[in-house]
Coordinates of C-alpha atoms in Angstrom, one line a residue:
M1 CA -166.6 -45.0 36.6
C2 CA -169.2 -42.9 38.4
E3 CA -168.5 -39.7 40.2
Y4 CA -169.3 -39.5 43.9
R5 CA -171.6 -36.8 45.2
V6 CA -169.6 -34.6 47.7
Q7 CA -170.9 -33.3 51.0
F8 CA -169.1 -31.5 53.8
T9 CA -169.8 -31.9 57.5
V10 CA -170.8 -28.7 59.3
E11 CA -167.3 -28.4 60.7
A12 CA -165.5 -28.9 57.4
R13 CA -167.8 -26.4 55.7
A14 CA -167.0 -23.9 58.4
A15 CA -163.3 -24.3 57.8
Y16 CA -163.9 -24.0 54.0
D17 CA -165.7 -20.7 54.5
T18 CA -162.6 -19.2 56.3
L19 CA -160.5 -19.7 53.2
P20 CA -159.9 -16.9 50.7
P21 CA -161.7 -17.4 47.3
S22 CA -158.5 -18.5 45.5
R23 CA -157.9 -21.3 48.0
Q24 CA -161.5 -22.3 47.9
A25 CA -161.2 -22.6 44.1
H26 CA -158.1 -24.8 44.5
L27 CA -159.9 -27.0 47.1
D28 CA -163.0 -27.2 44.8
R29 CA -160.8 -28.5 41.9
A30 CA -159.0 -31.0 44.2
V31 CA -162.3 -32.3 45.6
R32 CA -163.7 -32.8 42.1
I33 CA -160.7 -34.9 41.2
L34 CA -161.2 -37.0 44.4
A35 CA -164.9 -37.4 43.6
R36 CA -163.9 -39.0 40.3
D37 CA -161.3 -41.3 41.9
P38 CA -161.1 -41.3 45.7
F39 CA -158.8 -44.3 45.8
R40 CA -155.9 -42.6 43.8
K41 CA -152.6 -44.4 44.4
H42 CA -150.8 -41.0 44.7
S43 CA -151.8 -38.3 47.2
T44 CA -154.3 -40.3 49.2
A45 CA -154.0 -42.7 52.1
Q46 CA -156.2 -45.1 53.8
L47 CA -157.0 -44.3 57.5
G48 CA -156.9 -47.4 59.7
A49 CA -158.2 -50.7 58.6
E50 CA -161.1 -49.4 56.6
E51 CA -160.6 -48.6 52.9
H52 CA -163.5 -46.2 52.8
L53 CA -161.9 -43.9 55.3
R54 CA -159.2 -41.8 53.6
R55 CA -156.9 -38.8 53.8
A56 CA -155.6 -36.6 51.0
Y57 CA -153.2 -33.7 50.9
V58 CA -155.0 -31.6 48.3
G59 CA -152.8 -28.5 48.1
P60 CA -150.4 -26.4 49.9
G61 CA -151.5 -26.3 53.5
L62 CA -154.8 -28.2 52.8
M63 CA -155.6 -31.7 54.0
V64 CA -159.0 -33.5 53.9
E65 CA -160.2 -36.6 55.6
Y66 CA -163.2 -38.2 53.9
L67 CA -165.3 -41.2 54.0
L68 CA -167.2 -43.0 51.2
A69 CA -170.7 -44.3 51.8
G70 CA -172.5 -45.6 48.7
A71 CA -172.3 -42.9 46.1
I72 CA -171.5 -40.1 48.5
M73 CA -168.1 -38.8 49.5
V74 CA -168.3 -36.9 52.8
V75 CA -165.5 -34.5 53.7
V76 CA -165.3 -34.9 57.4
V77 CA -162.2 -32.9 58.2
L78 CA -160.6 -30.0 56.4
E79 CA -157.4 -29.0 58.1
I80 CA -155.7 -25.8 57.1
F81 CA -152.0 -25.4 57.9
D82 CA -150.4 -22.1 58.3
E83 CA -147.2 -22.7 56.4
S84 CA -145.6 -19.6 57.8
A85 CA -145.6 -20.9 61.3
Y86 CA -143.0 -23.6 61.7
L87 CA -141.5 -24.9 64.9
I88 CA -138.0 -23.7 63.9
D89 CA -137.5 -20.5 62.0
E90 CA -134.4 -18.4 61.2
A91 CA -134.4 -16.7 64.7
D92 CA -134.0 -20.2 66.3
V93 CA -130.9 -21.1 64.2
R94 CA -128.4 -19.2 66.3

């Protein structure tokens, strides 16, 4: 099995650059795993009818959407979730 060459869109790279180094390292490891097997049965999902458009939750508060074109995997969206900001918190329980 060949490994895909990974590229980021300008927007996904800008989001990546906002991450602290420890989260960048975590994302780098996850993307390397996806580059070896982007169709993993666990942790990835097809987006719509096209198998080459996919989503993966790659770590706490990190989700990527990517597409596969030939031997290239393009990270189109990097979404960063603030896990401390939930709709309902302890103050709302009363």
